[in-house]
Amino acid sequence: MPFADEINPAGVEVHPYRDSWRTEGAELAAKLRQLVPNAEEVEHIGSTSIPGMAAKDCLDMMILVADLSSTTAEQQLAAAGWRRRPEPWNNFEPGAGRDCPKMVFAPPIDARTCNVHVRVTNSPTARIALLFRDYLSCHPAQTQAWSSLKAAIAALSPDLAAYGSIKSPAWQLLMELAERWATDTGWQPHGAPTTGPR
């Protein structure tokens, strides 16, 4: 859930793809690597990382660490003004039939809108985030279909919670297609570059 300074009075707004998202993602990844030097990787994920994808103007970034209980990511991000999101679903998420621990951070007040997810390298949920990005980056037709669906849902229900609830069943179906593609192609997280920008 957004902090008070993050609330958009207009609710959910889905924008056409912006070339600037790729540049902003790369710049933010570099900043996060400096803030969390013990991170194993920092990835631009989510819809803004996919060429041609319509999205909310909110970057999703993922910091991968060896162990969530021993990483200093929380202290390092907090010292720079980042705010940990407290909701239960921002502390655990389902993956491969179990709850996987995570942390999610909001940006400092007045900074660029984003979410920073801290996950364990090679965890099921880190894999899912990378598969979503890589599958759609390789399938422009699917990207356009998903863009149209998100725009329609936002127009129907701009409330953030309702938007997520309506989108969730369709996302499950999309990820079934992504898993088939991963099996057919031998896709692996952090493998060879996709046909789209990383």
Short mmCIF file of C-alpha atoms in Angstrom, two decimals:
data_model
loop_
_atom_site.label_atom_id
_atom_site.label_comp_id
_atom_site.label_asym_id
_atom_site.label_seq_id
_atom_site.Cartn_x
_atom_site.Cartn_y
_atom_site.Cartn_z
CA MET A 1 0.00 0.00 0.00
CA PRO A 2 1.29 3.48 -0.76
CA PHE A 3 2.57 5.83 1.90
CA ALA A 4 0.65 9.11 2.18
CA ASP A 5 3.07 10.99 -0.08
CA GLU A 6 2.74 8.32 -2.80
CA ILE A 7 -1.04 8.44 -3.18
CA ASN A 8 -2.23 9.46 -6.63
CA PRO A 9 -5.66 11.15 -6.32
CA ALA A 10 -6.51 9.87 -9.81
CA GLY A 11 -5.92 6.28 -8.75
CA VAL A 12 -4.25 3.77 -11.06
CA GLU A 13 -3.06 5.30 -14.34
CA VAL A 14 -1.63 3.05 -17.04
CA HIS A 15 0.62 4.92 -19.49
CA PRO A 16 1.88 3.93 -22.94
CA TYR A 17 5.45 2.62 -22.93
CA ARG A 18 8.14 5.25 -22.42
CA ASP A 19 11.69 4.81 -23.71
CA SER A 20 12.88 6.74 -20.65
CA TRP A 21 11.91 3.86 -18.35
CA ARG A 22 14.81 1.75 -19.60
CA THR A 23 17.31 4.55 -18.93
CA GLU A 24 15.80 5.36 -15.54
CA GLY A 25 15.89 1.69 -14.59
CA ALA A 26 19.58 1.42 -15.46
CA GLU A 27 20.39 4.58 -13.51
CA LEU A 28 18.45 3.44 -10.45
CA ALA A 29 20.09 0.00 -10.61
CA ALA A 30 23.51 1.66 -10.50
CA LYS A 31 22.47 3.74 -7.46
CA LEU A 32 21.13 0.69 -5.65
CA ARG A 33 24.36 -1.23 -6.31
CA GLN A 34 26.24 1.58 -4.58
CA LEU A 35 23.81 1.64 -1.65
CA VAL A 36 23.86 -2.15 -1.18
CA PRO A 37 27.39 -3.28 -2.08
CA ASN A 38 26.75 -6.84 -0.83
CA ALA A 39 23.94 -7.32 -3.37
CA GLU A 40 24.64 -10.16 -5.77
CA GLU A 41 22.63 -8.53 -8.55
CA VAL A 42 20.27 -5.60 -9.12
CA GLU A 43 17.64 -6.05 -11.82
CA HIS A 44 15.04 -3.81 -13.45
CA ILE A 45 11.87 -5.92 -13.44
CA GLY A 46 8.14 -5.45 -13.88
CA SER A 47 6.26 -3.82 -16.71
CA THR A 48 8.54 -0.80 -17.12
CA SER A 49 11.42 -3.18 -17.94
CA ILE A 50 9.59 -4.67 -20.95
CA PRO A 51 9.89 -2.90 -24.33
CA GLY A 52 6.50 -1.71 -25.57
CA MET A 53 4.65 -2.48 -22.35
CA ALA A 54 2.08 -0.03 -21.03
CA ALA A 55 2.51 0.46 -17.29
CA LYS A 56 2.01 2.57 -14.23
CA ASP A 57 4.82 5.12 -14.07
CA CYS A 58 6.48 3.23 -11.24
CA LEU A 59 9.79 1.43 -11.64
CA ASP A 60 10.13 -2.01 -10.09
CA MET A 61 13.66 -2.96 -9.11
CA MET A 62 14.94 -6.18 -7.55
CA ILE A 63 17.98 -6.51 -5.31
CA LEU A 64 19.17 -10.10 -5.06
CA VAL A 65 21.05 -11.18 -1.94
CA ALA A 66 22.55 -14.45 -0.74
CA ASP A 67 20.53 -14.53 2.49
CA LEU A 68 17.71 -12.27 3.61
CA SER A 69 18.39 -12.71 7.33
CA SER A 70 22.03 -11.63 7.15
CA THR A 71 21.99 -8.98 4.43
CA THR A 72 22.55 -5.38 5.48
CA ALA A 73 20.30 -4.14 2.67
CA GLU A 74 17.61 -2.87 5.05
CA GLN A 75 20.02 -0.79 7.10
CA GLN A 76 21.79 0.58 4.03
CA LEU A 77 18.58 1.54 2.27
CA ALA A 78 17.03 3.02 5.43
CA ALA A 79 20.11 5.18 5.97
CA ALA A 80 19.51 6.67 2.50
CA GLY A 81 15.85 7.42 3.24
CA TRP A 82 14.20 4.34 1.76
CA ARG A 83 11.13 3.12 3.67
CA ARG A 84 10.30 -0.54 4.19
CA ARG A 85 6.72 -1.42 3.30
CA PRO A 86 5.17 -3.11 6.36
CA GLU A 87 2.25 -5.10 4.92
CA PRO A 88 2.39 -8.90 5.34
CA TRP A 89 2.34 -9.45 1.57
CA ASN A 90 5.45 -7.27 1.32
CA ASN A 91 7.28 -9.58 3.74
CA PHE A 92 6.30 -12.98 2.31
CA GLU A 93 5.04 -14.12 -1.09
CA PRO A 94 4.06 -17.54 -2.44
CA GLY A 95 6.43 -19.38 -4.74
CA ALA A 96 6.83 -23.08 -5.59
CA GLY A 97 4.26 -24.04 -2.96
CA ARG A 98 5.84 -22.19 -0.06
CA ASP A 99 6.09 -18.71 1.43
CA CYS A 100 9.29 -16.95 0.38
CA PRO A 101 10.57 -14.09 2.56
CA LYS A 102 11.17 -10.73 0.95
CA MET A 103 11.44 -7.03 1.71
CA VAL A 104 9.94 -4.17 -0.28
CA PHE A 105 10.99 -0.55 -0.02
CA ALA A 106 9.35 2.70 -1.04
CA PRO A 107 11.61 5.52 -2.21
CA PRO A 108 12.61 8.49 -0.10
CA ILE A 109 9.97 11.22 0.09
CA ASP A 110 9.82 13.26 -3.15
CA ALA A 111 11.98 10.74 -5.03
CA ARG A 112 10.99 9.03 -8.27
CA THR A 113 8.08 6.58 -7.83
CA CYS A 114 9.34 3.01 -7.55
CA ASN A 115 9.33 -0.22 -5.56
CA VAL A 116 12.52 -2.00 -4.57
CA HIS A 117 12.06 -5.71 -3.92
CA VAL A 118 14.78 -7.53 -1.99
CA ARG A 119 14.75 -11.27 -2.67
CA VAL A 120 17.10 -14.21 -2.29
CA THR A 121 19.08 -15.11 -5.40
CA ASN A 122 17.62 -18.18 -7.15
CA SER A 123 14.49 -18.15 -4.97
CA PRO A 124 11.25 -19.18 -6.70
CA THR A 125 9.87 -15.66 -6.53
CA ALA A 126 13.01 -14.06 -7.95
CA ARG A 127 12.77 -16.56 -10.81
CA ILE A 128 9.12 -15.63 -11.46
CA ALA A 129 9.95 -11.92 -11.65
CA LEU A 130 12.70 -12.55 -14.20
CA LEU A 131 10.58 -14.99 -16.21
CA PHE A 132 7.74 -12.46 -16.49
CA ARG A 133 10.14 -9.86 -17.85
CA ASP A 134 12.02 -12.15 -20.22
CA TYR A 135 8.96 -13.94 -21.59
CA LEU A 136 7.14 -10.75 -22.50
CA SER A 137 10.33 -9.14 -23.82
CA CYS A 138 10.47 -12.00 -26.34
CA HIS A 139 6.76 -11.86 -27.24
CA PRO A 140 5.60 -8.43 -28.49
CA ALA A 141 2.09 -9.68 -29.30
CA GLN A 142 1.63 -10.88 -25.73
CA THR A 143 3.04 -7.57 -24.50
CA GLN A 144 0.42 -5.65 -26.46
CA ALA A 145 -2.38 -7.90 -25.23
CA TRP A 146 -1.25 -7.51 -21.60
CA SER A 147 -0.95 -3.73 -22.09
CA SER A 148 -4.52 -3.53 -23.40
CA LEU A 149 -5.84 -5.63 -20.54
CA LYS A 150 -4.15 -3.46 -17.90
CA ALA A 151 -5.45 -0.26 -19.50
CA ALA A 152 -8.97 -1.68 -19.57
CA ILE A 153 -8.80 -2.75 -15.92
CA ALA A 154 -7.49 0.66 -14.83
CA ALA A 155 -10.32 2.37 -16.73
CA LEU A 156 -12.84 0.04 -15.10
CA SER A 157 -11.42 0.27 -11.57
CA PRO A 158 -8.71 2.83 -10.80
CA ASP A 159 -8.61 1.73 -7.15
CA LEU A 160 -5.19 0.14 -6.59
CA ALA A 161 -6.38 -2.85 -4.56
CA ALA A 162 -9.23 -3.63 -6.95
CA TYR A 163 -6.92 -3.22 -9.95
CA GLY A 164 -4.55 -5.83 -8.52
CA SER A 165 -7.35 -8.25 -7.61
CA ILE A 166 -8.91 -8.12 -11.08
CA LYS A 167 -5.55 -8.52 -12.81
CA SER A 168 -4.37 -11.46 -10.68
CA PRO A 169 -6.27 -14.35 -12.38
CA ALA A 170 -5.13 -13.19 -15.81
CA TRP A 171 -1.55 -12.96 -14.54
CA GLN A 172 -1.74 -16.60 -13.43
CA LEU A 173 -2.74 -17.64 -16.95
CA LEU A 174 0.00 -15.50 -18.47
CA MET A 175 2.60 -17.17 -16.27
CA GLU A 176 1.41 -20.62 -17.34
CA LEU A 177 2.30 -19.61 -20.91
CA ALA A 178 5.62 -18.24 -19.67
CA GLU A 179 6.44 -21.51 -17.92
CA ARG A 180 5.73 -23.49 -21.10
CA TRP A 181 8.06 -21.15 -22.99
CA ALA A 182 10.75 -21.59 -20.33
CA THR A 183 10.51 -25.37 -20.66
CA ASP A 184 10.49 -25.30 -24.47
CA THR A 185 13.46 -22.94 -24.75
CA GLY A 186 15.52 -24.00 -21.75
CA TRP A 187 15.29 -20.48 -20.34
CA GLN A 188 17.20 -19.89 -17.11
CA PRO A 189 17.32 -16.81 -14.86
CA HIS A 190 20.38 -14.66 -15.57
CA GLY A 191 21.04 -16.61 -18.73
CA ALA A 192 21.71 -15.36 -22.24
CA PRO A 193 20.15 -11.99 -23.13
CA THR A 194 16.62 -12.07 -24.49
CA THR A 195 15.62 -10.56 -27.80
CA GLY A 196 14.48 -7.45 -25.96
CA PRO A 197 16.53 -4.99 -23.92
CA ARG A 198 17.53 -6.09 -20.43
#
